[in-house]
mmCIF file of C-alpha atoms in Angstrom:
data_model
loop_
_atom_site.group_PDB
_atom_site.id
_atom_site.type_symbol
_atom_site.label_atom_id
_atom_site.label_comp_id
_atom_site.label_asym_id
_atom_site.label_seq_id
_atom_site.Cartn_x
_atom_site.Cartn_y
_atom_site.Cartn_z
ATOM 1 C CA MET A 1 -28.840 -0.849 -8.490
ATOM 2 C CA SER A 2 -29.426 2.295 -6.427
ATOM 3 C CA GLY A 3 -30.337 4.290 -9.389
ATOM 4 C CA LEU A 4 -33.077 2.013 -10.428
ATOM 5 C CA LEU A 5 -34.393 2.185 -6.704
ATOM 6 C CA SER A 6 -34.222 5.794 -6.824
ATOM 7 C CA ASP A 7 -36.154 5.956 -9.889
ATOM 8 C CA LEU A 8 -38.631 3.568 -8.701
ATOM 9 C CA VAL A 9 -39.191 5.601 -5.628
ATOM 10 C CA GLN A 10 -39.347 8.874 -7.592
ATOM 11 C CA SER A 11 -42.008 7.131 -9.708
ATOM 12 C CA LEU A 12 -43.969 6.305 -6.555
ATOM 13 C CA THR A 13 -43.728 9.578 -4.979
ATOM 14 C CA GLY A 14 -43.732 11.795 -8.160
ATOM 15 C CA SER A 15 -46.663 13.739 -9.911
ATOM 16 C CA ARG A 16 -50.224 12.281 -10.043
ATOM 17 C CA GLU A 17 -50.990 14.380 -12.953
ATOM 18 C CA GLY A 18 -49.827 11.952 -15.654
ATOM 19 C CA VAL A 19 -53.342 10.663 -16.225
ATOM 20 C CA LEU A 20 -55.579 11.352 -19.127
ATOM 21 C CA PRO A 21 -58.726 13.884 -18.247
ATOM 22 C CA SER A 22 -61.494 11.507 -17.511
ATOM 23 C CA ALA A 23 -64.453 11.137 -15.139
ATOM 24 C CA GLN A 24 -63.746 7.538 -14.332
ATOM 25 C CA VAL A 25 -62.754 6.289 -10.917
ATOM 26 C CA PHE A 26 -59.459 4.889 -12.449
ATOM 27 C CA PRO A 27 -58.548 7.229 -15.362
ATOM 28 C CA ALA A 28 -56.169 6.008 -18.208
ATOM 29 C CA ILE A 29 -52.368 6.833 -17.864
ATOM 30 C CA ASP A 30 -51.129 9.605 -20.167
ATOM 31 C CA LEU A 31 -47.998 7.881 -21.399
ATOM 32 C CA ASP A 32 -46.613 10.747 -23.528
ATOM 33 C CA GLN A 33 -46.831 12.828 -20.311
ATOM 34 C CA VAL A 34 -44.897 10.337 -18.254
ATOM 35 C CA ALA A 35 -42.230 9.911 -21.029
ATOM 36 C CA ALA A 36 -41.879 13.755 -21.138
ATOM 37 C CA GLU A 37 -41.529 14.167 -17.274
ATOM 38 C CA LEU A 38 -39.029 11.181 -17.106
ATOM 39 C CA ARG A 39 -37.075 12.766 -20.249
ATOM 40 C CA LEU A 40 -36.499 9.108 -21.555
ATOM 41 C CA ASP A 41 -35.715 10.359 -25.267
ATOM 42 C CA THR A 42 -33.247 13.001 -23.844
ATOM 43 C CA ARG A 43 -31.458 10.533 -21.427
ATOM 44 C CA GLY A 44 -31.554 7.465 -23.801
ATOM 45 C CA ARG A 45 -29.894 9.481 -26.408
ATOM 46 C CA ASP A 46 -27.348 10.951 -24.058
ATOM 47 C CA ASP A 47 -26.478 7.557 -22.610
ATOM 48 C CA GLY A 48 -26.229 6.171 -25.860
ATOM 49 C CA GLN A 49 -23.651 8.529 -27.117
ATOM 50 C CA ALA A 50 -21.505 8.106 -23.975
ATOM 51 C CA ASN A 51 -21.990 4.396 -24.299
ATOM 52 C CA LEU A 52 -23.542 3.897 -20.994
ATOM 53 C CA PRO A 53 -25.733 0.694 -20.624
ATOM 54 C CA LEU A 54 -27.376 2.026 -17.426
ATOM 55 C CA LEU A 55 -28.788 5.422 -16.789
ATOM 56 C CA ASP A 56 -26.799 6.159 -13.857
ATOM 57 C CA GLY A 57 -23.520 4.878 -15.302
ATOM 58 C CA SER A 58 -23.081 2.351 -12.444
ATOM 59 C CA PHE A 59 -22.090 -0.430 -14.793
ATOM 60 C CA SER A 60 -19.102 1.410 -16.392
ATOM 61 C CA GLU A 61 -17.942 2.549 -12.666
ATOM 62 C CA SER A 62 -18.357 -1.105 -11.427
ATOM 63 C CA ALA A 63 -16.361 -2.483 -14.485
ATOM 64 C CA ALA A 64 -13.624 -0.072 -13.839
ATOM 65 C CA GLU A 65 -13.478 -0.944 -10.212
ATOM 66 C CA SER A 66 -13.606 -4.813 -11.175
ATOM 67 C CA ASP A 67 -10.631 -4.388 -13.498
ATOM 68 C CA VAL A 68 -8.484 -2.631 -10.765
ATOM 69 C CA ARG A 69 -9.427 -5.458 -8.232
ATOM 70 C CA ALA A 70 -8.368 -7.984 -10.935
ATOM 71 C CA GLU A 71 -5.081 -6.420 -11.467
ATOM 72 C CA ILE A 72 -4.320 -6.245 -7.794
ATOM 73 C CA GLU A 73 -5.152 -9.741 -7.405
ATOM 74 C CA ARG A 74 -2.995 -10.665 -10.245
ATOM 75 C CA ARG A 75 -0.124 -8.788 -8.734
ATOM 76 C CA ALA A 76 -0.441 -10.539 -5.535
ATOM 77 C CA SER A 77 -0.776 -14.021 -7.150
ATOM 78 C CA ARG A 78 2.395 -13.373 -9.065
ATOM 79 C CA ALA A 79 4.315 -12.095 -6.083
ATOM 80 C CA PHE A 80 3.324 -15.206 -4.118
ATOM 81 C CA GLN A 81 4.445 -17.437 -6.756
ATOM 82 C CA GLU A 82 7.490 -15.593 -7.124
ATOM 83 C CA PHE A 83 8.058 -16.121 -3.341
ATOM 84 C CA GLU A 84 7.382 -19.729 -3.413
ATOM 85 C CA ALA A 85 9.469 -20.195 -6.581
ATOM 86 C CA PHE A 86 12.218 -18.542 -4.725
ATOM 87 C CA ARG A 87 11.868 -20.734 -1.686
ATOM 88 C CA ALA A 88 11.770 -23.967 -3.614
ATOM 89 C CA ALA A 89 14.890 -22.804 -6.023
ATOM 90 C CA ASN A 90 16.907 -22.050 -2.840
ATOM 91 C CA ARG A 91 15.656 -24.974 -0.625
ATOM 92 C CA LEU A 92 14.383 -22.549 2.052
ATOM 93 C CA ASP A 93 11.687 -23.789 4.571
ATOM 94 C CA ARG A 94 11.522 -20.770 6.764
ATOM 95 C CA LEU A 95 10.052 -17.256 6.510
ATOM 96 C CA PRO A 96 12.227 -14.237 5.506
ATOM 97 C CA ARG A 97 13.633 -12.547 8.680
ATOM 98 C CA LEU A 98 12.835 -8.821 8.044
ATOM 99 C CA PRO A 99 14.298 -6.393 10.450
ATOM 100 C CA LYS A 100 12.002 -3.842 12.003
ATOM 101 C CA GLY A 101 14.609 -1.536 13.418
ATOM 102 C CA VAL A 102 16.510 -0.797 10.304
ATOM 103 C CA ALA A 103 16.493 3.188 11.143
ATOM 104 C CA LEU A 104 18.126 2.241 14.645
ATOM 105 C CA ARG A 105 21.092 0.212 12.687
ATOM 106 C CA TRP A 106 21.734 3.031 10.314
ATOM 107 C CA MET A 107 21.981 5.312 13.258
ATOM 108 C CA VAL A 108 24.651 2.940 14.773
ATOM 109 C CA ILE A 109 26.719 3.113 11.443
ATOM 110 C CA VAL A 110 26.526 6.817 11.561
ATOM 111 C CA LEU A 111 27.428 6.936 15.257
ATOM 112 C CA LEU A 112 30.424 4.399 14.549
ATOM 113 C CA VAL A 113 31.802 6.825 11.782
ATOM 114 C CA SER A 114 31.376 9.847 14.209
ATOM 115 C CA ILE A 115 33.089 8.030 17.220
ATOM 116 C CA GLU A 116 35.892 6.736 15.044
ATOM 117 C CA SER A 117 36.583 10.115 13.377
ATOM 118 C CA VAL A 118 36.859 11.885 16.839
ATOM 119 C CA MET A 119 39.043 9.161 18.085
ATOM 120 C CA ASN A 120 41.360 9.257 15.058
ATOM 121 C CA GLY A 121 41.483 12.929 15.107
ATOM 122 C CA LEU A 122 42.812 12.726 18.757
ATOM 123 C CA PHE A 123 45.342 10.311 17.777
ATOM 124 C CA PHE A 124 46.495 12.353 14.589
ATOM 125 C CA ALA A 125 46.336 15.689 16.541
ATOM 126 C CA GLU A 126 49.740 15.196 18.093
ATOM 127 C CA GLY A 127 51.465 15.292 14.512
ATOM 128 C CA SER A 128 49.539 18.304 13.332
ATOM 129 C CA GLU A 129 50.547 22.034 13.740
ATOM 130 C CA LEU A 130 46.851 22.813 14.091
ATOM 131 C CA GLY A 131 46.178 20.126 16.697
ATOM 132 C CA LEU A 132 42.648 18.283 16.692
ATOM 133 C CA ILE A 133 41.390 20.463 13.687
ATOM 134 C CA GLY A 134 44.388 19.621 11.549
ATOM 135 C CA GLY A 135 43.635 15.801 12.072
ATOM 136 C CA VAL A 136 39.842 15.979 11.394
ATOM 137 C CA ALA A 137 40.144 15.561 7.475
ATOM 138 C CA GLN A 138 42.436 12.507 7.676
ATOM 139 C CA ALA A 139 40.409 10.973 10.602
ATOM 140 C CA VAL A 140 36.902 11.468 8.766
ATOM 141 C CA VAL A 141 38.374 9.832 5.369
ATOM 142 C CA LEU A 142 39.890 6.887 7.134
ATOM 143 C CA SER A 143 36.812 6.435 9.442
ATOM 144 C CA LEU A 144 34.799 6.301 6.259
ATOM 145 C CA PHE A 145 37.004 3.900 4.643
ATOM 146 C CA ASN A 146 36.903 1.487 7.664
ATOM 147 C CA VAL A 147 33.394 1.269 8.437
ATOM 148 C CA GLY A 148 32.365 1.305 4.805
ATOM 149 C CA LEU A 149 34.729 -1.670 4.230
ATOM 150 C CA GLY A 150 32.825 -3.584 7.153
ATOM 151 C CA PHE A 151 29.368 -2.478 5.901
ATOM 152 C CA SER A 152 30.115 -3.789 2.265
ATOM 153 C CA PHE A 153 31.312 -7.082 3.167
ATOM 154 C CA ALA A 154 28.173 -7.523 5.306
ATOM 155 C CA ARG A 155 25.768 -6.457 2.652
ATOM 156 C CA TYR A 156 27.633 -7.935 -0.514
ATOM 157 C CA GLY A 157 29.792 -10.653 0.570
ATOM 158 C CA LEU A 158 28.741 -12.323 3.789
ATOM 159 C CA PRO A 159 25.333 -13.479 2.662
ATOM 160 C CA TYR A 160 26.719 -15.539 -0.243
ATOM 161 C CA LEU A 161 28.479 -18.026 2.299
ATOM 162 C CA ARG A 162 24.962 -19.350 2.833
ATOM 163 C CA HIS A 163 23.825 -19.609 -0.754
ATOM 164 C CA VAL A 164 22.653 -22.889 -2.200
ATOM 165 C CA ASN A 165 24.640 -22.427 -5.506
ATOM 166 C CA PRO A 166 28.090 -23.606 -5.323
ATOM 167 C CA ALA A 167 29.530 -20.829 -7.450
ATOM 168 C CA LEU A 168 27.942 -18.247 -5.244
ATOM 169 C CA LYS A 169 29.101 -19.930 -2.208
ATOM 170 C CA ALA A 170 32.569 -19.841 -3.377
ATOM 171 C CA PHE A 171 32.340 -16.345 -4.211
ATOM 172 C CA GLY A 172 31.068 -15.680 -0.477
ATOM 173 C CA GLY A 173 34.197 -17.585 0.662
ATOM 174 C CA LEU A 174 36.661 -15.608 -1.647
ATOM 175 C CA ALA A 175 34.712 -12.398 -0.372
ATOM 176 C CA THR A 176 35.546 -13.348 3.190
ATOM 177 C CA ALA A 177 38.968 -14.187 2.580
ATOM 178 C CA SER A 178 39.474 -10.708 1.003
ATOM 179 C CA TYR A 179 37.661 -9.005 3.776
ATOM 180 C CA VAL A 180 40.154 -10.431 6.358
ATOM 181 C CA VAL A 181 43.110 -9.426 4.357
ATOM 182 C CA CYS A 182 41.620 -5.970 3.835
ATOM 183 C CA ILE A 183 40.545 -5.226 7.243
ATOM 184 C CA ALA A 184 44.063 -6.347 8.391
ATOM 185 C CA ALA A 185 45.902 -4.095 5.641
ATOM 186 C CA LEU A 186 43.627 -1.191 5.963
ATOM 187 C CA ASN A 187 43.859 -0.707 9.664
ATOM 188 C CA LEU A 188 47.817 -1.486 9.717
ATOM 189 C CA SER A 189 48.152 1.030 6.997
ATOM 190 C CA ILE A 190 46.374 3.374 9.100
ATOM 191 C CA GLY A 191 48.783 2.782 12.242
ATOM 192 C CA HIS A 192 51.937 3.192 10.187
ATOM 193 C CA PHE A 193 50.126 6.348 8.455
ATOM 194 C CA ARG A 194 49.800 7.737 12.159
ATOM 195 C CA ASP A 195 53.621 6.783 12.864
ATOM 196 C CA LEU A 196 54.877 8.621 9.734
ATOM 197 C CA PHE A 197 52.470 11.329 10.250
ATOM 198 C CA ILE A 198 53.973 12.113 13.769
ATOM 199 C CA GLN A 199 57.519 11.722 12.659
ATOM 200 C CA HIS A 200 57.285 14.038 9.648
ATOM 201 C CA GLN A 201 54.951 16.525 11.273
ATOM 202 C CA GLY A 202 51.967 15.788 8.934
ATOM 203 C CA ALA A 203 53.962 15.284 5.428
ATOM 204 C CA VAL A 204 53.651 11.631 4.710
ATOM 205 C CA THR A 205 54.459 10.222 1.266
ATOM 206 C CA LEU A 206 53.024 7.152 -0.376
ATOM 207 C CA PRO A 207 56.460 5.379 -0.946
ATOM 208 C CA ASP A 208 57.455 5.948 2.581
ATOM 209 C CA LEU A 209 54.255 4.143 3.854
ATOM 210 C CA ALA A 210 54.558 1.587 1.174
ATOM 211 C CA ASP A 211 58.333 0.745 2.540
ATOM 212 C CA ARG A 212 56.968 0.516 6.108
ATOM 213 C CA LEU A 213 54.475 -1.931 5.184
ATOM 214 C CA SER A 214 56.439 -4.205 3.256
ATOM 215 C CA SER A 215 59.379 -4.325 5.470
ATOM 216 C CA GLY A 216 57.612 -4.670 8.818
ATOM 217 C CA PRO A 217 53.943 -4.513 8.674
ATOM 218 C CA PHE A 218 53.531 -5.132 12.343
ATOM 219 C CA ASP A 219 56.175 -3.058 13.409
ATOM 220 C CA LEU A 220 54.681 0.066 14.841
ATOM 221 C CA ALA A 221 56.683 2.689 16.500
ATOM 222 C CA ASP A 222 54.148 3.984 18.804
ATOM 223 C CA ALA A 223 52.025 2.058 21.221
ATOM 224 C CA ARG A 224 49.085 4.667 20.382
ATOM 225 C CA SER A 225 49.229 3.619 16.905
ATOM 226 C CA LEU A 226 48.731 0.040 17.744
ATOM 227 C CA ILE A 227 45.878 0.945 19.881
ATOM 228 C CA LEU A 228 44.405 2.916 16.886
ATOM 229 C CA VAL A 229 44.623 -0.213 14.895
ATOM 230 C CA GLY A 230 42.936 -2.168 17.381
ATOM 231 C CA LEU A 231 40.095 0.208 17.668
ATOM 232 C CA GLY A 232 39.886 0.487 13.927
ATOM 233 C CA VAL A 233 39.535 -3.528 13.686
ATOM 234 C CA ALA A 234 36.706 -3.262 16.295
ATOM 235 C CA PHE A 235 34.966 -0.586 14.680
ATOM 236 C CA ASN A 236 34.959 -2.640 11.393
ATOM 237 C CA LEU A 237 33.895 -5.611 12.944
ATOM 238 C CA ILE A 238 30.879 -3.811 14.809
ATOM 239 C CA ALA A 239 29.814 -2.121 11.426
ATOM 240 C CA ALA A 240 29.705 -5.555 9.731
ATOM 241 C CA VAL A 241 27.874 -7.272 12.525
ATOM 242 C CA ASP A 242 25.441 -4.193 12.569
ATOM 243 C CA ALA A 243 24.976 -4.102 8.663
ATOM 244 C CA SER A 244 24.299 -7.794 8.558
ATOM 245 C CA GLY A 245 21.148 -7.435 10.343
ATOM 246 C CA LEU A 246 19.727 -4.963 7.777
ATOM 247 C CA ASP A 247 18.142 -7.690 5.781
ATOM 248 C CA ASP A 248 17.640 -11.401 5.681
ATOM 249 C CA PRO A 249 20.865 -13.273 5.845
ATOM 250 C CA TYR A 250 20.144 -15.024 2.698
ATOM 251 C CA PRO A 251 20.810 -12.926 -0.284
ATOM 252 C CA GLY A 252 17.634 -11.894 -2.241
ATOM 253 C CA TYR A 253 15.301 -13.602 0.082
ATOM 254 C CA GLY A 254 14.424 -10.284 2.083
ATOM 255 C CA SER A 255 13.592 -8.302 -1.132
ATOM 256 C CA VAL A 256 11.345 -11.336 -2.414
ATOM 257 C CA GLY A 257 9.650 -11.359 1.096
ATOM 258 C CA ARG A 258 9.000 -7.606 0.992
ATOM 259 C CA ARG A 259 7.466 -7.723 -2.411
ATOM 260 C CA LYS A 260 5.219 -10.586 -1.444
ATOM 261 C CA ASP A 261 4.083 -8.812 1.675
ATOM 262 C CA ALA A 262 3.500 -5.643 0.057
ATOM 263 C CA ALA A 263 1.295 -7.208 -2.737
ATOM 264 C CA VAL A 264 -0.710 -9.085 -0.119
ATOM 265 C CA ALA A 265 -0.971 -6.011 2.152
ATOM 266 C CA ASN A 266 -2.312 -4.009 -1.001
ATOM 267 C CA TYR A 267 -4.776 -6.964 -1.912
ATOM 268 C CA ALA A 268 -5.995 -7.076 1.487
ATOM 269 C CA ASP A 269 -6.392 -3.312 1.842
ATOM 270 C CA GLN A 270 -8.424 -3.312 -1.555
ATOM 271 C CA ARG A 271 -10.479 -5.985 -0.359
ATOM 272 C CA THR A 272 -11.212 -4.094 2.644
ATOM 273 C CA ARG A 273 -12.219 -1.151 0.721
ATOM 274 C CA CYS A 274 -14.629 -3.230 -1.581
ATOM 275 C CA LEU A 275 -16.243 -4.740 1.409
ATOM 276 C CA THR A 276 -16.797 -1.425 3.057
ATOM 277 C CA ASP A 277 -18.116 -0.165 -0.305
ATOM 278 C CA LEU A 278 -20.551 -3.366 -0.722
ATOM 279 C CA LYS A 279 -21.810 -2.657 2.854
ATOM 280 C CA ALA A 280 -22.517 0.895 2.100
ATOM 281 C CA ARG A 281 -24.328 -0.030 -1.218
ATOM 282 C CA ARG A 282 -26.272 -2.639 0.845
ATOM 283 C CA ASP A 283 -27.232 -0.288 3.358
ATOM 284 C CA ASP A 284 -28.596 2.379 0.626
ATOM 285 C CA ALA A 285 -30.406 -0.489 -1.275
ATOM 286 C CA ILE A 286 -32.039 -1.573 2.257
ATOM 287 C CA ALA A 287 -32.870 2.164 2.733
ATOM 288 C CA ASP A 288 -34.561 2.390 -0.709
ATOM 289 C CA MET A 289 -36.301 -0.709 -0.451
ATOM 290 C CA SER A 290 -37.751 0.360 2.847
ATOM 291 C CA GLN A 291 -38.903 3.354 1.524
ATOM 292 C CA ILE A 292 -40.441 1.443 -1.479
ATOM 293 C CA VAL A 293 -42.054 -0.893 0.916
ATOM 294 C CA GLU A 294 -43.681 2.178 2.756
ATOM 295 C CA GLU A 295 -44.658 3.970 -0.429
ATOM 296 C CA VAL A 296 -46.478 0.781 -1.537
ATOM 297 C CA ARG A 297 -48.220 0.382 1.757
ATOM 298 C CA THR A 298 -49.415 3.971 1.303
ATOM 299 C CA LYS A 299 -50.304 3.190 -2.137
ATOM 300 C CA ASP A 300 -52.169 0.074 -0.973
ATOM 301 C CA HIS A 301 -53.982 2.368 1.296
ATOM 302 C CA ASP A 302 -55.065 4.762 -1.507
ATOM 303 C CA VAL A 303 -56.223 1.785 -3.532
ATOM 304 C CA GLN A 304 -58.225 0.514 -0.639
ATOM 305 C CA LEU A 305 -59.688 4.122 -0.314
ATOM 306 C CA SER A 306 -60.419 3.975 -3.944
ATOM 307 C CA VAL A 307 -62.145 0.587 -3.802
ATOM 308 C CA ASN A 308 -64.138 1.710 -0.909
ATOM 309 C CA GLY A 309 -64.919 4.906 -2.565
ATOM 310 C CA LEU A 310 -66.268 2.875 -5.716
ATOM 311 C CA ALA A 311 -68.234 0.650 -3.406
ATOM 312 C CA ARG A 312 -69.950 3.497 -1.858
ATOM 313 C CA LEU A 313 -70.551 5.141 -5.273
ATOM 314 C CA HIS A 314 -72.134 1.870 -6.310
ATOM 315 C CA GLN A 315 -74.234 1.882 -3.274
ATOM 316 C CA GLN A 316 -75.243 5.159 -3.953
ATOM 317 C CA TYR A 317 -76.090 4.650 -7.502
ATOM 318 C CA VAL A 318 -78.283 1.631 -6.558
ATOM 319 C CA ALA A 319 -79.896 3.941 -4.210
ATOM 320 C CA TYR A 320 -80.479 6.283 -6.490
ATOM 321 C CA GLY A 321 -81.813 3.879 -9.001
ATOM 322 C CA ALA A 322 -84.221 2.673 -6.126
ATOM 323 C CA LEU A 323 -85.511 6.068 -5.638
ATOM 324 C CA GLY A 324 -86.112 6.503 -9.474
ATOM 325 C CA GLU A 325 -88.471 3.473 -9.373
ATOM 326 C CA LEU A 326 -90.460 4.763 -6.524
ATOM 327 C CA PRO A 327 -92.843 6.772 -8.714
ATOM 328 C CA HIS A 328 -93.734 3.741 -10.889
ATOM 329 C CA SER A 329 -94.262 1.591 -8.178
ATOM 330 C CA ALA A 330 -96.372 3.898 -6.408
ATOM 331 C CA SER A 331 -98.623 4.886 -9.387
ATOM 332 C CA PRO A 332 -101.207 2.054 -9.026
ATOM 333 C CA ALA A 333 -101.822 2.851 -5.422
ATOM 334 C CA LEU A 334 -102.674 6.514 -6.208
ATOM 335 C CA PRO A 335 -106.478 7.270 -6.982
#
């Protein structure tokens, strides 16, 4: 529309030479000259080859924008339908709990690994010839295993205890039982590993460790090994609690909610941009129309001047005709 208004403004403010030479007050318009000035043939041929219905190409741009808006709206609708279907299938009547401090929780995980690695290194330094440095490798590996176990259970086992599907709920129960066994076995193994590490000056074989675990899993030779087991269990549980807050407690609900929120936010953002664009076009159209109104007023004034001029010309012509008749009317009075 702005292009059409611009053309109208140009036509109103354009050259006044597109008229046929004439002595008339209102001469005829030279259509060929006007068509040449507007380049109607060239512009029509170029737009026809480019498949542009309008001279300024606004139709194609508007169609492309409409297609983009329609696709965004369809995606938002599909995401919302998926969200509602998930809620209905899993009998959920609450909104997803999407955590905001995810970065902080990941920092806690890293901090747990770091602290446990340092503490394990201190406990294993006694049996190493290199002291604290010699026990770092074992400490880091064992810390990763321990914290990783709690993290994995919280992310991939614990959520299924709340699942509406009986089979998946049973899987969650099995995962919980396995986790309890694994956390005890892993940390007791770490405690017995430390006992053997100190006794054999760092040389620990797998058969020796298996024999100690099978013969007396709770018979630790050193009290500090027992403390190490307790600290390992504590760090494991802290990691599990922290990791459980990384997403909604119901499996899959958080990801569905995030997809829905992202689609709705994208739709709202696109709608805001469209409204801004429409307001800009409205303002441009108002400005063009205001200019047209002003030009029309100017043209109206010109027309009024022309009418007044024509009236004066008529009066002058009448006066001239009256002057021409004076000799005839005065002839009888002459001697």
